[in-house]
Coordinates of N, CA and C in Angstrom, one line a residue:
X22 N -5.7 147.0 -83.0 CA -6.7 146.7 -84.1 C -8.2 146.8 -83.5
X23 N -8.4 146.9 -82.2 CA -9.7 146.9 -81.8 C -10.3 148.3 -82.0
X24 N -9.5 149.3 -82.2 CA -10.0 150.7 -82.5 C -10.6 150.9 -83.8
X25 N -10.3 149.8 -84.7 CA -10.8 149.9 -86.1 C -12.2 149.5 -86.2
X26 N -13.2 150.3 -86.6 CA -14.5 150.0 -86.6 C -14.9 149.3 -87.9
X27 N -15.8 148.3 -87.8 CA -16.1 147.6 -89.1 C -17.5 148.2 -89.7
X28 N -18.2 148.9 -88.8 CA -19.4 149.4 -89.3 C -19.7 150.9 -88.9
X29 N -20.4 151.6 -89.7 CA -20.7 153.0 -89.3 C -19.4 153.8 -89.1
X30 N -18.4 153.7 -90.1 CA -17.3 154.5 -90.0 C -17.7 155.9 -90.5
X31 N -16.8 156.8 -90.3 CA -17.1 158.3 -90.7 C -17.3 158.4 -92.2
X32 N -16.6 157.6 -93.0 CA -16.6 157.6 -94.4 C -18.1 156.9 -94.8
X33 N -18.4 155.8 -94.2 CA -19.7 155.2 -94.5 C -20.8 156.2 -94.2
X34 N -20.8 156.8 -93.1 CA -21.8 157.8 -92.7 C -21.9 158.9 -93.7
X35 N -20.7 159.3 -94.3 CA -20.8 160.4 -95.4 C -21.5 159.8 -96.5
X36 N -21.2 158.7 -96.9 CA -21.8 158.0 -98.1 C -23.4 157.9 -97.9
X37 N -23.7 157.5 -96.8 CA -25.2 157.3 -96.5 C -25.8 158.7 -96.5
X38 N -25.2 159.7 -95.9 CA -25.8 161.1 -96.0 C -25.8 161.5 -97.4
X39 N -24.8 161.2 -98.3 CA -24.9 161.7 -99.7 C -26.1 161.0 -100.4
X40 N -26.3 159.7 -100.1 CA -27.4 159.1 -100.8 C -28.8 159.6 -100.3
X41 N -28.9 159.9 -99.1 CA -30.1 160.6 -98.5 C -30.2 161.9 -99.1
X42 N -29.2 162.7 -99.3 CA -29.3 164.0 -99.9 C -29.6 164.0 -101.3
X43 N -29.3 162.9 -102.0 CA -29.6 162.7 -103.4 C -31.1 162.4 -103.5
X44 N -31.8 162.0 -102.5 CA -33.1 161.5 -102.5 C -33.3 160.1 -102.9
X45 N -32.3 159.4 -102.8 CA -32.3 157.9 -103.2 C -33.0 157.2 -102.1
X46 N -33.8 156.2 -102.5 CA -34.4 155.3 -101.6 C -34.1 153.8 -102.0
X47 N -34.6 153.0 -101.2 CA -34.4 151.5 -101.5 C -33.1 150.9 -101.4
X48 N -32.3 151.5 -100.5 CA -31.0 151.0 -100.2 C -30.9 150.6 -98.7
X49 N -29.9 149.8 -98.4 CA -29.7 149.4 -97.0 C -28.2 149.4 -96.6
X50 N -27.9 149.5 -95.4 CA -26.6 149.6 -95.0 C -26.0 148.3 -94.6
X51 N -24.7 148.1 -94.8 CA -23.9 147.0 -94.4 C -24.7 145.6 -94.7
X52 N -24.8 145.2 -95.9 CA -25.6 144.1 -96.3 C -24.8 142.9 -96.0
X53 N -24.9 142.3 -94.8 CA -24.1 141.2 -94.3 C -24.4 139.9 -95.1
X54 N -25.6 139.9 -95.8 CA -26.0 138.6 -96.5 C -25.3 138.6 -97.8
X55 N -24.6 139.6 -98.3 CA -24.0 139.6 -99.6 C -22.4 139.4 -99.5
X56 N -21.7 138.8 -100.4 CA -20.3 138.8 -100.4 C -19.6 140.1 -100.1
X57 N -18.8 140.1 -99.1 CA -18.1 141.3 -98.7 C -18.9 142.4 -98.0
X58 N -20.2 142.1 -97.6 CA -21.0 142.9 -96.9 C -20.9 144.4 -97.3
X59 N -21.4 144.7 -98.5 CA -21.3 146.1 -99.1 C -21.7 147.1 -98.1
X60 N -21.1 148.2 -98.2 CA -21.5 149.4 -97.3 C -22.9 149.8 -97.6
X61 N -23.3 149.7 -98.9 CA -24.7 150.0 -99.3 C -25.0 149.0 -100.4
X62 N -26.4 148.5 -100.3 CA -26.9 147.6 -101.3 C -28.3 148.1 -101.7
X63 N -28.4 148.3 -103.0 CA -29.7 148.5 -103.6 C -30.2 147.2 -104.2
X64 N -31.0 146.5 -103.3 CA -31.4 145.1 -103.7 C -32.3 145.0 -105.1
X65 N -33.2 145.9 -105.2 CA -34.0 145.9 -106.4 C -33.2 146.1 -107.7
X66 N -32.2 146.9 -107.6 CA -31.4 147.3 -108.7 C -30.1 146.4 -108.7
X67 N -29.8 145.7 -107.7 CA -28.7 144.8 -107.6 C -27.4 145.7 -107.9
X68 N -27.3 146.7 -107.0 CA -26.0 147.6 -107.0 C -25.4 147.5 -105.6
X69 N -24.2 147.1 -105.5 CA -23.4 147.0 -104.2 C -22.4 148.1 -104.3
X70 N -22.3 148.9 -103.2 CA -21.4 150.0 -103.2 C -20.5 149.8 -101.9
X71 N -19.2 149.9 -102.2 CA -18.2 149.9 -101.2 C -17.4 151.2 -101.1
X72 N -17.0 151.5 -99.8 CA -16.0 152.6 -99.7 C -14.8 151.9 -99.1
X73 N -13.7 152.1 -99.9 CA -12.4 151.5 -99.5 C -11.5 152.4 -98.8
X74 N -11.1 152.2 -97.6 CA -10.1 153.0 -96.9 C -8.9 153.1 -97.7
X75 N -8.3 154.3 -97.9 CA -7.1 154.5 -98.7 C -5.8 153.7 -98.1
X76 N -5.7 153.7 -96.8 CA -4.6 152.9 -96.2 C -4.9 151.4 -96.3
X77 N -6.1 151.0 -95.9 CA -6.4 149.5 -95.8 C -6.5 148.9 -97.1
X78 N -6.7 149.6 -98.2 CA -6.8 149.0 -99.5 C -5.7 149.5 -100.5
X79 N -4.8 150.2 -100.0 CA -3.6 150.5 -100.7 C -3.9 151.4 -101.9
X80 N -4.5 152.6 -101.6 CA -4.8 153.5 -102.7 C -3.6 153.9 -103.4
X81 N -3.5 153.8 -104.7 CA -2.4 154.2 -105.4 C -2.1 155.7 -105.5
X82 N -3.1 156.5 -105.3 CA -3.0 157.9 -105.3 C -2.5 158.5 -103.9
X83 N -3.0 157.9 -102.9 CA -2.6 158.5 -101.6 C -1.3 157.9 -101.1
X84 N -1.0 156.6 -101.4 CA 0.2 156.0 -101.0 C 0.6 156.2 -99.6
X85 N -0.4 155.9 -98.8 CA -0.1 156.1 -97.3 C 1.0 155.3 -96.8
X86 N 2.0 155.8 -96.1 CA 3.1 155.0 -95.6 C 2.6 153.9 -94.7
X87 N 3.4 152.8 -94.7 CA 3.2 151.7 -93.8 C 3.7 152.1 -92.5
X88 N 3.2 151.5 -91.4 CA 3.8 151.7 -90.1 C 5.2 151.3 -90.0
X89 N 6.0 151.8 -89.2 CA 7.4 151.5 -89.2 C 7.7 150.2 -88.6
X90 N 6.8 149.7 -87.8 CA 7.0 148.3 -87.3 C 6.2 147.3 -88.0
X91 N 6.8 146.1 -88.0 CA 6.1 145.0 -88.8 C 5.6 145.3 -90.1
X92 N 6.5 145.9 -90.9 CA 6.2 146.3 -92.3 C 5.8 145.2 -93.2
X93 N 6.4 144.0 -93.0 CA 6.0 142.9 -93.8 C 4.5 142.4 -93.6
X94 N 4.2 142.4 -92.2 CA 2.8 142.2 -91.8 C 1.9 143.1 -92.5
X95 N 2.1 144.4 -92.4 CA 1.2 145.4 -93.0 C 1.1 145.3 -94.5
X96 N 2.2 145.1 -95.2 CA 2.2 145.0 -96.6 C 1.4 143.7 -97.0
X97 N 1.6 142.6 -96.4 CA 0.8 141.5 -96.6 C -0.7 141.7 -96.3
X98 N -1.0 142.3 -95.2 CA -2.4 142.6 -94.9 C -3.1 143.4 -95.9
X99 N -2.5 144.4 -96.4 CA -3.1 145.3 -97.4 C -3.2 144.5 -98.7
X100 N -2.2 143.7 -99.2 CA -2.3 142.8 -100.3 C -3.5 141.9 -100.2
X101 N -3.7 141.3 -99.0 CA -4.8 140.4 -98.7 C -6.2 141.1 -98.9
X102 N -6.2 142.4 -98.4 CA -7.4 143.1 -98.5 C -7.8 143.4 -99.9
X103 N -6.8 143.8 -100.7 CA -7.0 144.0 -102.2 C -7.5 142.7 -102.8
X104 N -6.9 141.6 -102.7 CA -7.2 140.4 -103.2 C -8.7 139.9 -102.8
X105 N -9.0 140.2 -101.5 CA -10.4 139.9 -101.0 C -11.4 140.7 -101.7
X106 N -11.1 142.0 -101.9 CA -12.0 142.9 -102.6 C -12.3 142.4 -104.0
X107 N -11.2 142.1 -104.7 CA -11.4 141.5 -106.1 C -12.3 140.3 -106.1
X108 N -12.1 139.5 -105.1 CA -12.8 138.2 -105.0 C -14.4 138.6 -104.7
X109 N -14.6 139.4 -103.9 CA -16.0 139.9 -103.6 C -16.6 140.5 -104.9
X110 N -15.9 141.3 -105.6 CA -16.3 141.9 -106.9 C -16.8 140.8 -107.8
X111 N -15.9 139.8 -108.0 CA -16.3 138.7 -108.9 C -17.5 138.0 -108.5
X112 N -17.6 137.6 -107.2 CA -18.7 136.9 -106.7 C -20.0 137.7 -106.9
X113 N -20.0 138.9 -106.6 CA -21.2 139.8 -106.8 C -21.6 139.9 -108.3
X114 N -20.5 140.1 -109.2 CA -20.9 140.2 -110.5 C -21.5 138.9 -111.1
X115 N -20.9 137.8 -110.6 CA -21.4 136.5 -111.0 C -22.9 136.3 -110.6
X116 N -23.3 137.0 -109.5 CA -24.7 136.9 -109.0 C -25.6 138.0 -109.8
X117 N -25.0 138.8 -110.7 CA -25.7 139.7 -111.5 C -25.7 141.2 -110.9
X118 N -24.9 141.4 -109.9 CA -24.8 142.7 -109.3 C -23.8 143.6 -110.0
X119 N -24.1 144.9 -109.9 CA -23.1 145.9 -110.4 C -22.4 146.3 -109.2
X120 N -21.1 146.4 -109.1 CA -20.3 146.7 -108.1 C -19.7 148.2 -108.3
X121 N -19.8 149.0 -107.3 CA -19.2 150.3 -107.3 C -18.4 150.5 -106.2
X122 N -17.1 150.8 -106.4 CA -16.2 151.1 -105.3 C -15.6 152.5 -105.3
X123 N -15.6 153.1 -104.2 CA -15.1 154.5 -104.1 C -13.9 154.6 -103.0
X124 N -13.0 155.3 -103.3 CA -11.9 155.5 -102.3 C -12.4 156.5 -101.2
X125 N -11.8 156.3 -100.1 CA -12.0 157.2 -99.0 C -11.8 158.7 -99.4
X126 N -10.7 158.9 -100.1 CA -10.4 160.2 -100.4 C -11.5 160.9 -101.5
X127 N -12.1 160.0 -102.2 CA -13.1 160.5 -103.2 C -14.3 160.9 -102.4
X128 N -14.7 160.2 -101.4 CA -15.9 160.6 -100.6 C -15.6 162.0 -99.8
X129 N -14.4 162.1 -99.4 CA -14.0 163.3 -98.6 C -13.8 164.5 -99.5
X130 N -13.1 164.3 -100.6 CA -12.6 165.5 -101.4 C -13.3 165.7 -102.8
X131 N -14.0 164.6 -103.2 CA -14.6 164.7 -104.5 C -16.1 164.3 -104.4
X132 N -16.9 164.8 -103.6 CA -18.3 164.3 -103.4 C -19.2 164.4 -104.6
X133 N -18.9 165.6 -105.4 CA -19.7 165.7 -106.6 C -19.4 164.7 -107.6
X134 N -18.2 164.3 -107.7 CA -17.9 163.3 -108.7 C -18.4 161.9 -108.3
X135 N -18.5 161.6 -107.0 CA -19.0 160.4 -106.5 C -20.6 160.4 -106.7
X136 N -21.2 161.5 -106.4 CA -22.6 161.6 -106.8 C -23.0 161.4 -108.2
X137 N -22.1 161.9 -109.1 CA -22.4 161.8 -110.5 C -22.3 160.3 -110.9
X138 N -21.2 159.6 -110.5 CA -21.0 158.2 -110.7 C -22.2 157.4 -110.2
X139 N -22.6 157.7 -109.0 CA -23.7 156.9 -108.4 C -25.0 157.1 -109.1
X140 N -25.3 158.4 -109.5 CA -26.5 158.6 -110.3 C -26.5 157.9 -111.7
X141 N -25.3 157.9 -112.3 CA -25.2 157.3 -113.6 C -25.4 155.7 -113.4
X142 N -24.9 155.1 -112.4 CA -25.0 153.7 -112.2 C -26.5 153.3 -111.9
X143 N -27.1 154.2 -111.0 CA -28.5 153.9 -110.6 C -29.4 154.1 -111.8
X144 N -29.2 155.2 -112.6 CA -30.0 155.4 -113.8 C -29.9 154.3 -114.8
X145 N -28.7 153.8 -115.0 CA -28.5 152.6 -115.9 C -29.2 151.4 -115.4
X146 N -29.1 151.1 -114.1 CA -29.7 149.9 -113.6 C -31.2 150.0 -113.6
X147 N -31.8 151.2 -113.4 CA -33.2 151.4 -113.4 C -33.7 151.2 -114.8
X148 N -33.0 151.7 -115.8 CA -33.4 151.4 -117.2 C -33.4 150.0 -117.6
X149 N -32.3 149.3 -117.0 CA -32.3 147.8 -117.2 C -33.4 147.1 -116.6
X150 N -33.9 147.5 -115.5 CA -35.0 146.9 -114.8 C -36.4 147.2 -115.3
X151 N -36.5 148.2 -116.2 CA -37.8 148.5 -116.8 C -38.2 147.4 -117.7
X152 N -39.5 147.0 -117.5 CA -40.0 145.9 -118.4 C -40.3 146.5 -119.8
X153 N -39.6 146.0 -120.8 CA -40.0 146.4 -122.2 C -40.1 145.2 -123.0
X154 N -40.9 145.2 -124.0 CA -41.1 144.1 -124.9 C -40.8 144.6 -126.4
X155 N -40.6 143.7 -127.3 CA -40.3 144.0 -128.6 C -41.5 144.8 -129.2
X156 N -42.8 144.3 -128.8 CA -44.0 144.9 -129.4 C -44.1 146.3 -128.9
X157 N -43.8 146.5 -127.5 CA -44.0 147.8 -127.0 C -43.0 148.8 -127.6
X158 N -41.8 148.4 -127.8 CA -40.8 149.2 -128.5 C -41.2 149.6 -129.9
X159 N -41.7 148.6 -130.7 CA -42.2 148.8 -132.0 C -43.3 149.8 -132.0
X160 N -44.3 149.7 -131.1 CA -45.4 150.7 -131.0 C -44.9 152.1 -130.7
X161 N -43.9 152.2 -129.7 CA -43.4 153.5 -129.5 C -42.7 154.1 -130.7
X162 N -42.1 153.4 -131.5 CA -41.5 153.8 -132.8 C -42.5 154.3 -133.7
X163 N -43.6 153.7 -133.8 CA -44.7 154.0 -134.7 C -45.3 155.4 -134.2
X164 N -45.3 155.6 -133.0 CA -45.8 156.9 -132.4 C -44.9 158.1 -132.7
X165 N -43.7 157.9 -133.0 CA -42.8 159.0 -133.2 C -43.0 159.7 -134.4

């Protein structure tokens, strides 16, 4: 188990490079002060991004086989990982955060889809963060 990295995995580095390539700013890596230590956190927009390893989180598409030894241990470990991720999602959502989770295989094989989803989430949260008032909205309608 010591060979398993908890920070700066190959998949996390791909996600970080993707965000940099998109020109996104205002995010930080491995936000240890938030539930689950999201791989990426946009604090101002309250967006938490996780990349879940297909084996470690039991991806239903990849269905990676369990090791031949101690199968009960590994099955339980993956089930606990899934339950923990759900708990972190709930905690972050209760704090007002939007949670985005991507599978390892999505980052590797479907980067354009990941970029589209990230852009949509970021755009939505930016719109929500914009200060608007009823009076301002009414004035804008009059100008139309």
